[in-house]
Tab-separated table of C-alpha atoms and ligand atoms in Angstrom:
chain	number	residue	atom	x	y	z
C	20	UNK	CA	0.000	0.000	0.000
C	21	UNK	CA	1.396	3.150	-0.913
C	22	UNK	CA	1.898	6.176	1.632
C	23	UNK	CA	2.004	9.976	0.773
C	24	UNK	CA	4.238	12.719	2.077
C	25	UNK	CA	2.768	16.439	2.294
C	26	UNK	CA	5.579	19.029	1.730
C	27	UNK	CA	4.330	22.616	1.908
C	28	UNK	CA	6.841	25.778	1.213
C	29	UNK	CA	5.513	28.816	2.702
C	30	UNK	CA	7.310	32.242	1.077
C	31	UNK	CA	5.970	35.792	1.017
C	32	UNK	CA	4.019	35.403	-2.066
C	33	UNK	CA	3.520	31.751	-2.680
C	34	UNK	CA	3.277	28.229	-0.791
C	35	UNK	CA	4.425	25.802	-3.279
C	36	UNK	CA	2.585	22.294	-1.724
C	37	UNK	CA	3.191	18.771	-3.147
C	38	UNK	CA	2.278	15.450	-2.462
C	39	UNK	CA	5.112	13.158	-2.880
C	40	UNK	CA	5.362	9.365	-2.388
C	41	UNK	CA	7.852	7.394	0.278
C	42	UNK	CA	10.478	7.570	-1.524
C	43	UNK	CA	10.330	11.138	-3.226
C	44	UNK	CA	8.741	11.305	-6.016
C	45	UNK	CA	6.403	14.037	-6.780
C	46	UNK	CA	3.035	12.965	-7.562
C	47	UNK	CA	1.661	16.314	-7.847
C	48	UNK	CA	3.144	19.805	-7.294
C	49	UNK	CA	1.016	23.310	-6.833
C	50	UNK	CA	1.066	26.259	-5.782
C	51	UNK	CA	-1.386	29.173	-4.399
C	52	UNK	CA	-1.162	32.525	-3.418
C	53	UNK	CA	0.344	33.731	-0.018
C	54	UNK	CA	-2.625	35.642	1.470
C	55	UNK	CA	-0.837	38.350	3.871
C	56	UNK	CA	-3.940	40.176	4.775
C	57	UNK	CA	-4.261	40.813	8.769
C	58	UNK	CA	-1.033	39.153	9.385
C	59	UNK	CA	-1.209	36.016	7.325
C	60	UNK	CA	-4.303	34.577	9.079
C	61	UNK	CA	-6.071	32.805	6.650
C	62	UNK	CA	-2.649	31.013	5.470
C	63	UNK	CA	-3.388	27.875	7.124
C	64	UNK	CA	-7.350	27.379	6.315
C	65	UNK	CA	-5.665	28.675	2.541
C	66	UNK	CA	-3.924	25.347	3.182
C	67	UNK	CA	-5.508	22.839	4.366
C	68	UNK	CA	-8.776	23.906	2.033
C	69	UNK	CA	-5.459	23.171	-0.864
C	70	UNK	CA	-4.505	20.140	0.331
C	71	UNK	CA	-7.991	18.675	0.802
C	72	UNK	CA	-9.169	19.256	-2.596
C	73	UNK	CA	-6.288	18.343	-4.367
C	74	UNK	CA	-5.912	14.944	-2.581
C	75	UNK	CA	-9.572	14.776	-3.828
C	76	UNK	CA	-8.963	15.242	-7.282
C	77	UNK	CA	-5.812	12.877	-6.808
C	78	UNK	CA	-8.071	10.464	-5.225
C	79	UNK	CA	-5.838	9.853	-2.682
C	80	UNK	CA	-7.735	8.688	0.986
C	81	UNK	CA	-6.276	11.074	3.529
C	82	UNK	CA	-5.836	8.108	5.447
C	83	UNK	CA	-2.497	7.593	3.188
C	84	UNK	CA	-1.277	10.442	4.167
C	85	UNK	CA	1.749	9.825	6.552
C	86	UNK	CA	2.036	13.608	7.655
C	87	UNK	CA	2.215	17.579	6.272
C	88	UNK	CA	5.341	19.018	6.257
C	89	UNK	CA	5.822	22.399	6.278
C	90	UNK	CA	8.285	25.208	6.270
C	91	UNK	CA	8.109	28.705	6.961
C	92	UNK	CA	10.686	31.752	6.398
C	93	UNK	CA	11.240	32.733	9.841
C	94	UNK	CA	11.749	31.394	14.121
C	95	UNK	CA	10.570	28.523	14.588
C	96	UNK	CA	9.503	26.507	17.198
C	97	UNK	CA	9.830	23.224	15.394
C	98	UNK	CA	8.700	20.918	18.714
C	99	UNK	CA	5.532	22.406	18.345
C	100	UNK	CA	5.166	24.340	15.155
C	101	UNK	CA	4.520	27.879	16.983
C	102	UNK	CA	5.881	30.504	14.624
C	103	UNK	CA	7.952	33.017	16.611
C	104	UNK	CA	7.989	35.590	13.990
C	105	UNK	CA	8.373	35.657	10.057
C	106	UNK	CA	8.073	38.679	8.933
C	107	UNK	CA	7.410	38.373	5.047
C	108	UNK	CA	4.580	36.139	6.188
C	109	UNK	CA	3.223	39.031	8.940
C	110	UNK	CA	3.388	36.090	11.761
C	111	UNK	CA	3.884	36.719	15.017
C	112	UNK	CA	3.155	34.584	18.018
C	113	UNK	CA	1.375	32.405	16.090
C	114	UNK	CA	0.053	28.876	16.347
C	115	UNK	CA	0.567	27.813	12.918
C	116	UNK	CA	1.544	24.025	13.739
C	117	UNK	CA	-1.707	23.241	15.822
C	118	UNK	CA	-3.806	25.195	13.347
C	119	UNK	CA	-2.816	23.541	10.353
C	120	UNK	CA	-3.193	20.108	12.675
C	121	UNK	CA	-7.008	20.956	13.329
C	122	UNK	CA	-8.049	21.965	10.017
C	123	UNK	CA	-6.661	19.238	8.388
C	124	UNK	CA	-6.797	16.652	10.735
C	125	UNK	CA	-3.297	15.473	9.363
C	126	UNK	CA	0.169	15.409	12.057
C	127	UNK	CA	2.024	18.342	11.294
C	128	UNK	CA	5.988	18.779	11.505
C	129	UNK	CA	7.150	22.628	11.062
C	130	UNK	CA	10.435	24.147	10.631
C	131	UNK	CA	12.182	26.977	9.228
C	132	UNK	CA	12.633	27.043	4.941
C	133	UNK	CA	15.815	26.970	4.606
C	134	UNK	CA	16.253	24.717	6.763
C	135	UNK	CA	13.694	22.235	5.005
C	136	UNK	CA	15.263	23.137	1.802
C	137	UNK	CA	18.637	21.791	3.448
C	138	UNK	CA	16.940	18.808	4.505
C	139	UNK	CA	15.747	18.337	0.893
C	140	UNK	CA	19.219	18.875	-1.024
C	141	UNK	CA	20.377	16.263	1.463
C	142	UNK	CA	18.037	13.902	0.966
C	143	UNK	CA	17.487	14.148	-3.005
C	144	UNK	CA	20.205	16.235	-4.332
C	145	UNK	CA	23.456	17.959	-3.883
C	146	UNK	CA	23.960	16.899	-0.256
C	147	UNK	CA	23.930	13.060	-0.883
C	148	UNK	CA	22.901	12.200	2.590
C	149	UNK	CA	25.747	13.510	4.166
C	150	UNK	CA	26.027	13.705	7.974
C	151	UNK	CA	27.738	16.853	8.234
C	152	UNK	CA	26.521	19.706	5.518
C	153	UNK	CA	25.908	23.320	5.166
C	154	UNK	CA	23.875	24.739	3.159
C	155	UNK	CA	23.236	28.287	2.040
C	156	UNK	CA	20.418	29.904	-0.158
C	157	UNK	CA	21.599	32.602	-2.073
C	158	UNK	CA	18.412	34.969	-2.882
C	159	UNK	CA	16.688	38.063	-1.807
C	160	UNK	CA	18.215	37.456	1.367
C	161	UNK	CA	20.848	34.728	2.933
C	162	UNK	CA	19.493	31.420	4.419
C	163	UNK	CA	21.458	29.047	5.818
C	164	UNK	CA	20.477	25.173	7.255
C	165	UNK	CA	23.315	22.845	8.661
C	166	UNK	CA	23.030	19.071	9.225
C	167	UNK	CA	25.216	17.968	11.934
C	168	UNK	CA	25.644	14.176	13.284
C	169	UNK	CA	22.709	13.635	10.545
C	170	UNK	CA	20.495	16.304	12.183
C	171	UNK	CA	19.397	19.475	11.848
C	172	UNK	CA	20.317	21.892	13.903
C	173	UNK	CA	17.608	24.363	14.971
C	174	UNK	CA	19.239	25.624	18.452
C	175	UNK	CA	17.832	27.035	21.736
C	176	UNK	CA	15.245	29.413	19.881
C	177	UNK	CA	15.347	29.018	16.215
C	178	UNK	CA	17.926	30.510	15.112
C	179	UNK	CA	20.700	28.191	14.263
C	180	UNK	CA	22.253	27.762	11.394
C	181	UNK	CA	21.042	31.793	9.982
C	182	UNK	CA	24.135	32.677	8.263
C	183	UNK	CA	22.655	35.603	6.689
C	184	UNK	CA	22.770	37.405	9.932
C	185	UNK	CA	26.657	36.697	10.683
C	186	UNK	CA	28.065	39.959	11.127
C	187	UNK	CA	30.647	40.988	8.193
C	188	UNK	CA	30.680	44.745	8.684
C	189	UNK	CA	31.793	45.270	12.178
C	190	UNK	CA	31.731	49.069	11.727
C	191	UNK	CA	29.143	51.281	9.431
C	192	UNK	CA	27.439	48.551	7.532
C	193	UNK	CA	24.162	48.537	5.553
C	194	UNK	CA	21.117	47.752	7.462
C	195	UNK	CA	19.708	44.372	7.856
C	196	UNK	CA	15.980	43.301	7.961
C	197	UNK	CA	16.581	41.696	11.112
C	198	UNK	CA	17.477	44.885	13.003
C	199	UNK	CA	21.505	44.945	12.910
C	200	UNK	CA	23.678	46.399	10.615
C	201	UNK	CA	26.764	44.461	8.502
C	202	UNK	CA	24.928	41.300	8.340
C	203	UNK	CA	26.364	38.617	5.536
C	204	UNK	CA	22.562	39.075	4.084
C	205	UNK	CA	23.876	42.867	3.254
C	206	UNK	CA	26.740	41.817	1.197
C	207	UNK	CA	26.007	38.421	-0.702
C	208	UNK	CA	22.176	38.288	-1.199
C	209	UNK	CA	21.225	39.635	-4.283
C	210	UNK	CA	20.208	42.493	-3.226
C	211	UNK	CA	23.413	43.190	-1.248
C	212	UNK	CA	24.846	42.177	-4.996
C	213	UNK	CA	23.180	44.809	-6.476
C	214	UNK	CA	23.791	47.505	-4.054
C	215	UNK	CA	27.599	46.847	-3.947
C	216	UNK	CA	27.501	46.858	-7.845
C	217	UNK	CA	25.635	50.515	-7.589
C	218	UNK	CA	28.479	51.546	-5.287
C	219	UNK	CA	31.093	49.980	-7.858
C	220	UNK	CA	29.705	51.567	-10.711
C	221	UNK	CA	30.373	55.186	-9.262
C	222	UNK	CA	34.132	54.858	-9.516
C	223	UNK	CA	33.608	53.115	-12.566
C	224	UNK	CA	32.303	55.669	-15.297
C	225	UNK	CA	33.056	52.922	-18.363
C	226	UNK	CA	31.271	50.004	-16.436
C	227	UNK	CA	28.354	48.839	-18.664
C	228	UNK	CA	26.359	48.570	-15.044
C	229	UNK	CA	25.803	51.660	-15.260
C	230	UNK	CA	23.712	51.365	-18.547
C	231	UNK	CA	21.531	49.510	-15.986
C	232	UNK	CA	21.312	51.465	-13.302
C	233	UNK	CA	19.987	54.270	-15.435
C	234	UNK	CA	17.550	52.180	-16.519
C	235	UNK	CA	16.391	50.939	-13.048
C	236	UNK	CA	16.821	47.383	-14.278
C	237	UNK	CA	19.984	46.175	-12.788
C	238	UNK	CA	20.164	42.608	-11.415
C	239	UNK	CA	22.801	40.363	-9.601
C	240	UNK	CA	22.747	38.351	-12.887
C	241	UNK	CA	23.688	41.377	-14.860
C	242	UNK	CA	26.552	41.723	-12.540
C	243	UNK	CA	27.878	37.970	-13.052
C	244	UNK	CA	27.271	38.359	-16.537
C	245	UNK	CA	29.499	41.925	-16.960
C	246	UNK	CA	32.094	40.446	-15.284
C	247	UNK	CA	32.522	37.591	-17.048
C	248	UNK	CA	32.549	39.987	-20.391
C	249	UNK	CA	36.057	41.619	-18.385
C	250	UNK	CA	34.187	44.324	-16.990
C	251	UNK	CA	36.533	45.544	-14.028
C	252	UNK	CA	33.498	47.306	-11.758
C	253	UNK	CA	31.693	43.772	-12.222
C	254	UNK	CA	34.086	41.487	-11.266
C	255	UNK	CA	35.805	43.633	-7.850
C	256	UNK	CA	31.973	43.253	-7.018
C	257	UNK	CA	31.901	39.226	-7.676
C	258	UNK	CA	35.320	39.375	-5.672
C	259	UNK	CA	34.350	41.264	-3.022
C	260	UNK	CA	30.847	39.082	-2.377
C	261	UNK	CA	32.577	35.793	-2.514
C	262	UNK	CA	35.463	36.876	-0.377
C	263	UNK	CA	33.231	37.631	2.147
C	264	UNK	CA	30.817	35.182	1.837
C	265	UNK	CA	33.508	32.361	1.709
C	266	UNK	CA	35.026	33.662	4.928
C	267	UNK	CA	32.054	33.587	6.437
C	268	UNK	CA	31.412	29.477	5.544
C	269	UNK	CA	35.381	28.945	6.685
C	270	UNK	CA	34.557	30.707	10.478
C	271	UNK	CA	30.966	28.181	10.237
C	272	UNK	CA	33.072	25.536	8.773
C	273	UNK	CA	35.012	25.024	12.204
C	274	UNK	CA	31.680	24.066	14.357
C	275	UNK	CA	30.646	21.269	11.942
C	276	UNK	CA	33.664	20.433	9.820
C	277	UNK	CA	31.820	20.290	6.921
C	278	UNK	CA	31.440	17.559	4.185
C	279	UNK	CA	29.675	19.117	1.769
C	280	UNK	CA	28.373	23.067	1.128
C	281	UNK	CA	25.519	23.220	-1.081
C	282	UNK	CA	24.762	26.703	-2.598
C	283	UNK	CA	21.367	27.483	-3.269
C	284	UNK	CA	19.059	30.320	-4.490
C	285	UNK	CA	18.413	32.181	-7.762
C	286	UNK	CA	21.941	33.641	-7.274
C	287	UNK	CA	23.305	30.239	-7.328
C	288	UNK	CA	22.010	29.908	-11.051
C	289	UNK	CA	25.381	31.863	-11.952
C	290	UNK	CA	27.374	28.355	-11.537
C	291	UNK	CA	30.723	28.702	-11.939
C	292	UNK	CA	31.039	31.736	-11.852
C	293	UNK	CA	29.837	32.163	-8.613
C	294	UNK	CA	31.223	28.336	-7.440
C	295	UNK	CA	35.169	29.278	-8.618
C	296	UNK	CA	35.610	32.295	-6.352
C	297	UNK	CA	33.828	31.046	-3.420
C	298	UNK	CA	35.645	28.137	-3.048
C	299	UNK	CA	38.940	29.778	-3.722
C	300	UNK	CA	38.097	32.189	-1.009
C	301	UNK	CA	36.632	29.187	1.496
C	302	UNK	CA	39.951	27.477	0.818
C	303	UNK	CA	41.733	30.542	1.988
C	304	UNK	CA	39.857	30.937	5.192
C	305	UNK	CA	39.570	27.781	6.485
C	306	UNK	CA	41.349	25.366	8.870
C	307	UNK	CA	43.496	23.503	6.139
C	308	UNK	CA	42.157	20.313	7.880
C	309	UNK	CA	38.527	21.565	7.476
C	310	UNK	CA	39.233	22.678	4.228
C	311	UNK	CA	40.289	18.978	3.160
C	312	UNK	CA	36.952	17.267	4.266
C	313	UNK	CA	34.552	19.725	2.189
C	314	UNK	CA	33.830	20.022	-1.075
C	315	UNK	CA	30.891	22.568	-3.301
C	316	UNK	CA	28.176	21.738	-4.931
C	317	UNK	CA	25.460	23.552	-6.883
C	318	UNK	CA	21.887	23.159	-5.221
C	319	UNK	CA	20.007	20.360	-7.880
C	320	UNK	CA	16.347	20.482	-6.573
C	321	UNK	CA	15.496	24.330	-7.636
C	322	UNK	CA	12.487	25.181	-6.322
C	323	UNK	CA	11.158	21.966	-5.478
C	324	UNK	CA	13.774	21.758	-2.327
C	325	UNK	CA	11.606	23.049	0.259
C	326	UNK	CA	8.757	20.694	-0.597
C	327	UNK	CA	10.823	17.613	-0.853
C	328	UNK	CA	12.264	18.759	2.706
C	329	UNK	CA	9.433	18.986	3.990
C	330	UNK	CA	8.347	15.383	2.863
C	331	UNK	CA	11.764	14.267	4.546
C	332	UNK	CA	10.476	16.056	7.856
C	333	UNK	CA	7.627	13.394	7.725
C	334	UNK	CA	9.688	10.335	6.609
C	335	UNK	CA	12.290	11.163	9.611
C	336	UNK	CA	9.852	11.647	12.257
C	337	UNK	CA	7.778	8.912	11.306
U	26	LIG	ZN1	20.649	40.518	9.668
């Protein structure tokens, strides 16, 4: 008899949701909109209404269905599923695990996204169920998820593992969405990608950036892309990012001694380009010993990471 996995990706505008089988594949895959109105309250009937329809039209029994798993971009309480706070979502304080349990009658496992998306490279992807692996998502903003001794860490309060928020700028950095200044998220994100390229292209009157910034178009893939055509604004900007972003990994490096560093996130769609430097600059930082155990990989499961995590989160707990 077969038995179904619920993985469900909550981000600011959509949650992707699939149902995927025991031992990963995805049987069906959908999203729906992220309904923020009055702090993201009707997100879990939004949900479960989802789920219960589409298992419908599936005709799957609910009774097959082993467990929801689902992830959320923020603290998490992931013993009980009580989001602390995430702040694209508008939670605060809020039940979300025993909410989602009620409505859909289903066990519920929660934890943070990136997390779950770490969780999912490991399982089905880059990671190669490794015991010891970091894993960072390269986007808007920085997210980070680390398996150590084959488990995730999610620490005293739910923050473990947020790389994004390692301070890089002791002194006079940009501001954070997390309150600080100088976080990682500031500098490697692609928005910190595109704001150090804006500063770059100031000293730089020949870069062709500057062709998009007058144009309001400019994206961290522009950047990659100008400096791999030689231009100089372009590639201090690539240099500078993965400097800091592979010291950063090093310093984490030394808690978990790494196997394996997944990169992830629409940034991470640059490859090599992004890959080469990084690792040059991780091989500078770190421990030579630490250095020796890890190697890179590109993330492989796109977008589908977070749901596949979250089908793990059932499979593990179950
Ligand atoms: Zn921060």
């Amino acid at each position: 008899m077969n038995h179904y996995y619920i993985g469900a990706d909550i981000g600011g505008t959509t949650v992707k949701l699939a149902i995927i089988d025991e031992n990963g594949t995805i049987v069906k895959k959908w999203e729906i909109p992220t309904n923020t109105d009055n702090q993201g309250e009707a997100i879990p009937s939004d949900i479960a209404v989802s789920i219960t329809n589409t298992l419908k039209e599936e005709t799957i029994d609910s009774s097959m269905v082993v467990g929801i798993g689902a992830g959320a971009p923020g603290f998490v309480d992931t013993t009980t599923g009580y989001i602390h706070e995430a702040v694209n979502i508008g939670w605060k304080d809020f039940d979300f695990g025993n909410l989602l349990k009620e409505l859909t009658g289903m066990t519920v496992w929660v934890d943070n996204d990136a997390n779950l998306a770490a969780l999912g490279e490991n399982w089905l992807g880059a990671g190669e169920g490794c015991t010891e692996l970091i894993a960072v998502t390269l986007g808007t903003g920085v997210g980070g998820g680390i398996i150590a001794n084959g488990q995730i860490l999610n620490g005293a309060n739910g923050t473990a593992a947020e790389i994004g928020h390692v301070t890089v700028v002791p002194d006079g950095g940009a501001p954070c969405n997390c309150g600080k200044t100088g976080c990682l998220e500031t500098v490697s994100s692609a928005t910190g990608i595109v704001r150090k390229a804006k500063e770059a292209a100031e000293y730089h009157p020949e870069s062709k950036l500057n062709a998009y910034i007058s144009e309001g178009t400019l994206t961290a893939k522009d950047v990659f892309e100008a400096s791999k055509a030689g231009d100089e604004a372009a590639s201090g900007v690539i240099s500078e990012i993965t400097d800091v972003l592979g010291m950063a990994i090093a310093n984490m490096a030394i808690a978990i001694n790494p196997e394996k560093i997944v990169i992830g996130g629409g940034v991470s769609q640059a490859g090599d380009l992004l890959l080469a430097p990084l690792e040059k600059a991780y091989r500078k930082y770190a421990l030579p010993r630490t250095a020796e155990a890890s190697s890179f990989g590109i993330a492989e499961l796109g977008n589908d990471a977070g749901v596949i995590g979250g089908a793990f989160l059932v499979k593990k707990n179950t």
